[in-house]
Short mmCIF file of C-alpha atoms and ligand atoms in Angstrom, two decimals:
data_model
loop_
_atom_site.label_atom_id
_atom_site.label_comp_id
_atom_site.label_asym_id
_atom_site.label_seq_id
_atom_site.Cartn_x
_atom_site.Cartn_y
_atom_site.Cartn_z
CA MET C 21 4.11 -7.50 56.40
CA LYS C 22 1.21 -9.21 54.65
CA ILE C 23 0.31 -12.70 55.87
CA PHE C 24 -2.11 -14.77 53.82
CA ASP C 25 -3.68 -18.02 54.86
CA ARG C 26 -6.04 -18.49 51.89
CA LYS C 27 -4.93 -19.65 48.44
CA LYS C 28 -7.50 -17.50 46.70
CA GLU C 29 -6.41 -14.31 48.44
CA LEU C 30 -2.73 -14.92 47.75
CA ASN C 31 -3.52 -15.75 44.14
CA ALA C 32 -5.55 -12.53 43.73
CA PHE C 33 -2.74 -10.51 45.34
CA SER C 34 -0.09 -12.05 43.04
CA SER C 35 -2.24 -11.41 39.96
CA GLU C 36 -2.66 -7.75 40.92
CA GLU C 37 1.09 -7.37 41.46
CA ARG C 38 1.82 -9.04 38.14
CA LYS C 39 -0.50 -6.57 36.40
CA LYS C 40 1.76 -3.85 37.80
CA ASP C 41 4.71 -5.65 36.17
CA ARG C 42 6.16 -6.58 39.54
CA THR C 43 8.29 -9.73 39.55
CA ILE C 44 7.68 -12.38 42.18
CA GLY C 45 10.09 -14.75 43.90
CA LEU C 46 8.88 -17.76 45.87
CA VAL C 47 10.70 -19.43 48.75
CA PRO C 48 8.78 -22.48 49.94
CA THR C 49 9.63 -23.54 53.50
CA MET C 50 8.27 -25.66 56.30
CA GLY C 51 9.14 -22.94 58.81
CA ALA C 52 11.57 -23.15 61.74
CA LEU C 53 13.58 -20.71 59.68
CA HIS C 54 17.36 -20.55 60.02
CA SER C 55 20.06 -18.64 58.18
CA GLY C 56 19.94 -21.15 55.33
CA HIS C 57 16.34 -20.09 54.61
CA ILE C 58 17.22 -16.44 55.10
CA SER C 59 19.96 -16.71 52.49
CA LEU C 60 17.35 -18.03 50.02
CA VAL C 61 15.02 -15.18 50.90
CA LYS C 62 17.78 -12.58 50.43
CA LYS C 63 18.75 -14.03 47.07
CA ALA C 64 15.11 -14.03 46.02
CA LEU C 65 14.74 -10.38 47.16
CA SER C 66 17.80 -9.39 45.14
CA GLU C 67 16.28 -10.84 41.96
CA ASN C 68 12.56 -10.00 42.30
CA ASP C 69 10.36 -7.07 43.32
CA PHE C 70 8.89 -9.05 46.18
CA VAL C 71 9.09 -12.49 47.68
CA VAL C 72 6.44 -14.90 48.90
CA VAL C 73 7.69 -17.14 51.70
CA SER C 74 5.41 -20.08 52.35
CA ILE C 75 5.45 -21.62 55.80
CA PHE C 76 3.66 -24.94 55.74
CA VAL C 77 4.58 -28.28 57.27
CA ASN C 78 3.33 -30.49 54.48
CA PRO C 79 1.90 -33.74 55.91
CA THR C 80 1.93 -35.71 52.65
CA GLN C 81 5.70 -35.65 52.33
CA PHE C 82 6.27 -37.33 55.71
CA ASP C 83 6.33 -41.10 55.69
CA LYS C 84 6.57 -41.28 59.50
CA LYS C 85 3.85 -39.83 61.71
CA ASP C 86 6.35 -39.28 64.48
CA ASP C 87 8.65 -37.21 62.23
CA LEU C 88 5.68 -35.02 61.18
CA GLU C 89 4.58 -34.47 64.78
CA LYS C 90 8.09 -33.63 65.97
CA TYR C 91 8.83 -31.23 63.11
CA PRO C 92 9.61 -27.88 64.82
CA ARG C 93 6.93 -25.21 64.48
CA THR C 94 8.04 -21.68 65.38
CA PHE C 95 5.66 -19.46 63.43
CA GLN C 96 5.90 -16.24 65.50
CA LYS C 97 9.68 -16.42 65.54
CA ASP C 98 9.74 -17.05 61.78
CA VAL C 99 7.57 -14.02 61.12
CA SER C 100 9.75 -11.77 63.32
CA LEU C 101 12.85 -12.99 61.52
CA LEU C 102 11.34 -12.23 58.11
CA LYS C 103 10.18 -8.78 59.27
CA GLU C 104 13.81 -7.94 60.05
CA VAL C 105 14.90 -8.94 56.53
CA SER C 106 12.63 -6.80 54.37
CA GLU C 107 9.23 -5.20 53.94
CA ASN C 108 8.95 -6.78 50.53
CA ILE C 109 8.07 -10.19 51.92
CA VAL C 110 4.64 -11.74 51.89
CA VAL C 111 4.04 -14.79 54.07
CA PHE C 112 1.73 -17.60 53.05
CA ALA C 113 0.83 -19.75 56.03
CA PRO C 114 -2.20 -21.89 55.17
CA SER C 115 -3.79 -24.62 57.29
CA VAL C 116 -3.72 -28.27 56.21
CA ASP C 117 -7.45 -28.00 55.47
CA GLU C 118 -6.98 -24.95 53.28
CA ILE C 119 -4.42 -26.83 51.19
CA TYR C 120 -5.89 -30.32 51.07
CA GLU C 121 -9.60 -29.52 51.47
CA GLY C 122 -10.28 -32.61 53.54
CA ASN C 123 -8.34 -35.01 51.34
CA VAL C 124 -4.79 -35.23 52.67
CA THR C 125 -3.25 -37.25 49.83
CA SER C 126 -0.57 -36.69 47.22
CA LYS C 127 -0.90 -36.64 43.48
CA SER C 128 1.19 -39.18 41.64
CA TYR C 129 4.09 -38.00 39.50
CA GLU C 130 6.41 -39.46 36.89
CA PHE C 131 9.84 -37.97 37.57
CA ASP C 132 11.81 -40.08 35.08
CA GLY C 133 13.27 -42.24 37.84
CA LEU C 134 14.76 -39.30 39.79
CA ASP C 135 12.47 -40.22 42.68
CA LYS C 136 13.36 -43.90 42.78
CA VAL C 137 16.81 -43.60 44.37
CA MET C 138 18.21 -42.37 47.69
CA GLU C 139 15.51 -40.32 49.49
CA GLY C 140 12.87 -41.91 47.28
CA GLU C 141 14.03 -45.38 48.24
CA PHE C 142 14.03 -44.69 51.97
CA ARG C 143 11.06 -42.30 52.28
CA ASN C 144 8.02 -43.85 50.74
CA GLY C 145 5.84 -41.36 48.83
CA HIS C 146 8.01 -38.43 49.91
CA PHE C 147 8.53 -36.89 46.47
CA ASP C 148 4.89 -37.25 45.43
CA GLY C 149 4.11 -35.21 48.56
CA VAL C 150 6.75 -32.62 47.71
CA GLY C 151 5.56 -32.46 44.09
CA THR C 152 1.95 -32.00 45.18
CA ILE C 153 2.64 -29.07 47.48
CA VAL C 154 5.23 -27.33 45.31
CA GLU C 155 3.01 -27.58 42.22
CA LEU C 156 0.17 -26.07 44.23
CA PHE C 157 2.39 -23.21 45.42
CA LEU C 158 3.72 -22.57 41.92
CA ARG C 159 0.19 -22.45 40.51
CA THR C 160 -1.15 -20.27 43.33
CA VAL C 161 1.66 -17.72 43.34
CA ALA C 162 2.77 -18.00 39.70
CA PRO C 163 6.25 -16.69 40.62
CA ASP C 164 8.91 -15.72 38.10
CA ARG C 165 11.50 -17.63 40.12
CA ALA C 166 11.38 -20.18 42.93
CA TYR C 167 14.33 -20.88 45.24
CA PHE C 168 15.37 -24.16 46.82
CA GLY C 169 18.42 -25.12 48.87
CA GLU C 170 20.91 -27.60 47.50
CA LYS C 171 20.90 -29.48 50.80
CA ASP C 172 17.88 -31.24 49.34
CA PHE C 173 19.62 -31.65 46.02
CA GLN C 174 17.45 -34.56 44.88
CA GLN C 175 14.35 -32.53 45.71
CA LEU C 176 15.74 -29.63 43.68
CA GLN C 177 16.27 -31.83 40.61
CA ILE C 178 12.81 -33.36 41.00
CA ILE C 179 11.18 -29.93 41.24
CA ARG C 180 13.05 -28.86 38.09
CA LYS C 181 11.69 -31.96 36.37
CA MET C 182 8.18 -31.28 37.64
CA ALA C 183 8.22 -27.66 36.41
CA GLU C 184 9.35 -28.95 33.02
CA ILE C 185 6.79 -31.79 32.78
CA LYS C 186 3.92 -29.58 33.98
CA ASP C 187 5.10 -26.73 31.78
CA LEU C 188 5.13 -24.25 34.66
CA PRO C 189 6.67 -20.97 33.53
CA CYS C 190 8.93 -20.46 36.53
CA THR C 191 12.72 -20.60 36.79
CA ILE C 192 13.80 -23.02 39.50
CA ILE C 193 16.93 -21.76 41.24
CA GLY C 194 19.20 -23.88 43.41
CA CYS C 195 21.15 -22.16 46.20
CA PRO C 196 24.31 -23.41 47.92
CA ILE C 197 24.13 -25.24 51.24
CA LYS C 198 24.60 -23.09 54.32
CA ARG C 199 26.64 -24.75 57.05
CA GLU C 200 27.06 -24.22 60.77
CA PRO C 201 30.60 -23.08 61.70
CA HIS C 202 31.83 -26.66 62.19
CA GLY C 203 30.32 -27.88 58.90
CA LEU C 204 26.92 -29.40 59.73
CA ALA C 205 24.46 -28.50 56.96
CA MET C 206 21.81 -26.14 58.34
CA SER C 207 18.46 -27.79 58.82
CA SER C 208 15.38 -27.16 60.94
CA ARG C 209 15.89 -30.71 62.20
CA ASN C 210 19.25 -29.78 63.82
CA GLU C 211 17.27 -28.22 66.66
CA ARG C 212 16.26 -31.70 67.75
CA LEU C 213 19.85 -32.88 68.20
CA SER C 214 21.40 -33.13 71.66
CA LYS C 215 24.28 -30.80 72.47
CA GLU C 216 26.71 -33.71 72.37
CA THR C 217 25.59 -34.88 68.94
CA ARG C 218 25.54 -31.37 67.55
CA GLY C 219 29.07 -30.93 68.81
CA GLN C 220 30.21 -33.97 66.88
CA ALA C 221 28.05 -33.54 63.78
CA ASP C 222 30.95 -32.11 61.79
CA PHE C 223 31.80 -35.80 61.33
CA ILE C 224 29.21 -35.96 58.51
CA TYR C 225 30.72 -33.08 56.54
CA SER C 226 34.32 -34.05 57.23
CA THR C 227 33.55 -37.57 55.94
CA LEU C 228 32.07 -36.03 52.79
CA LEU C 229 35.21 -33.91 52.36
CA ALA C 230 37.42 -36.97 52.81
CA ALA C 231 35.30 -38.84 50.24
CA LYS C 232 35.83 -35.95 47.85
CA ALA C 233 39.59 -36.12 48.40
CA LYS C 234 39.50 -39.80 47.43
CA PHE C 235 37.38 -39.20 44.32
CA GLY C 236 39.55 -39.51 41.25
CA THR C 237 41.97 -42.03 42.71
CA LYS C 238 39.50 -44.51 44.26
CA SER C 239 36.42 -46.09 42.72
CA ALA C 240 32.89 -45.17 43.88
CA LYS C 241 32.64 -48.62 45.51
CA GLU C 242 35.92 -48.21 47.39
CA ILE C 243 34.85 -44.78 48.65
CA THR C 244 31.42 -46.09 49.66
CA ASP C 245 32.99 -49.00 51.57
CA TRP C 246 35.34 -46.62 53.34
CA VAL C 247 32.50 -44.26 54.36
CA THR C 248 30.43 -47.22 55.55
CA SER C 249 33.25 -48.46 57.78
CA GLU C 250 33.86 -44.95 59.18
CA PHE C 251 30.22 -44.76 60.27
CA GLU C 252 30.22 -48.29 61.66
CA GLN C 253 32.93 -47.17 64.07
CA HIS C 254 31.12 -44.02 65.16
CA PRO C 255 28.99 -44.40 68.29
CA LEU C 256 26.56 -41.52 67.62
CA PHE C 257 25.73 -41.74 63.93
CA ARG C 258 24.02 -44.46 61.94
CA LEU C 259 24.50 -44.35 58.18
CA GLU C 260 21.35 -44.93 56.13
CA TYR C 261 22.97 -44.50 52.76
CA PHE C 262 26.00 -43.03 51.08
CA GLU C 263 25.85 -42.76 47.32
CA ILE C 264 28.03 -41.23 44.63
CA ALA C 265 25.67 -40.28 41.83
CA ASP C 266 25.50 -38.36 38.59
CA GLU C 267 24.18 -34.84 39.36
CA ASN C 268 21.66 -34.81 36.55
CA THR C 269 20.27 -38.32 36.45
CA LEU C 270 20.97 -39.13 40.13
CA THR C 271 21.92 -42.65 39.04
CA PRO C 272 24.76 -44.31 40.96
CA ALA C 273 28.19 -43.68 39.50
CA LEU C 274 29.27 -47.19 38.60
CA LYS C 275 31.87 -45.95 36.16
CA ILE C 276 33.17 -42.37 36.35
CA GLN C 277 32.85 -40.52 33.03
CA ASP C 278 35.12 -37.53 32.36
CA ASN C 279 32.38 -35.20 31.14
CA GLN C 280 29.82 -35.84 33.93
CA LYS C 281 29.32 -34.06 37.22
CA TYR C 282 29.13 -36.18 40.36
CA ARG C 283 27.97 -35.61 43.91
CA ALA C 284 28.23 -37.60 47.10
CA PHE C 285 24.89 -37.95 48.92
CA ILE C 286 24.44 -39.06 52.49
CA ALA C 287 21.63 -39.76 54.97
CA VAL C 288 22.43 -40.33 58.62
CA TYR C 289 20.48 -40.92 61.83
CA ALA C 290 21.56 -39.22 65.04
CA ASP C 291 19.43 -39.07 68.21
CA GLY C 292 16.61 -40.52 66.10
CA VAL C 293 16.82 -37.47 63.81
CA ARG C 294 17.40 -38.03 60.10
CA LEU C 295 20.01 -35.72 58.56
CA ILE C 296 20.95 -35.43 54.91
CA ASP C 297 23.82 -33.71 53.16
CA ASN C 298 25.65 -33.75 49.85
CA LEU C 299 28.81 -32.43 48.25
CA ARG C 300 29.86 -31.85 44.67
CA LEU C 301 32.84 -34.04 43.85
CA ASN C 302 34.15 -32.64 40.57
O1 LIG J 416 12.44 -28.37 51.47
C1 LIG J 416 11.40 -28.17 52.14
O2 LIG J 416 11.39 -27.54 53.19
C2 LIG J 416 10.10 -28.78 51.67
O3 LIG J 416 10.32 -30.03 51.08
C3 LIG J 416 9.30 -27.86 50.72
C4 LIG J 416 10.07 -27.60 49.43
C5 LIG J 416 9.03 -26.54 51.42
C6 LIG J 416 7.97 -28.50 50.35
O4 LIG J 416 7.19 -28.73 51.47
#
């Protein structure tokens, strides 16, 4: 399996492959790969001749130093996992210096307000950091398609917007959330949860499911108040936000319109670890 750590070399490789009319899929990751990532990689392999998986913990998208430092890094394990999946995978694992060339800052983006709510409200500068790194990957690899998990649904919509604004000729594909058997959305961060918390973390998904069951008969405010009180009574989880929002604009659903699609979005702290999840409501 080819592993690149230089932008230039990866770019030259992609260009050569493109000349041979080979299609390229891109799966950007921050490593600590789990079966959620592997499902993205398999989908990308089924739709392209080969797949570039980037493994890079991007410092500019972290607003807390502690969160960046504690982010799990399991490079050798990640590579072994990918080797088992297919030979048609190329890994891109650059250093921070290679990417940022001594200037570890984000570019500034205009995402039509998609970045102002939810994650954007609670994680200062996060989406500028995501935009910066994903734009760089898209320009370096020039893939036909790039794959992102719907767990980070707001990120997915923002990346779609960025590809449109920057006129990047790549199809952005969203892939369904993979869940652990009891319902917790798969995330590299789950590794940092204690056994007890992990055992009870189905509470997040079951609350989302209950919110979905109420959607249609209760207002967004009533559902939000109910979710808030459920979390207030739970000893292990602290709710940061729960929001019912329009899927496309991500604006809060003040009044439910028949022809719009809505999702419930949630961010929760457990053991000092921040977990997010979401669920389509209609
Ligand atoms: O979703 C992630 O893991 C990251 O935000 C991404 C898209 C790889 C950019 O660093």
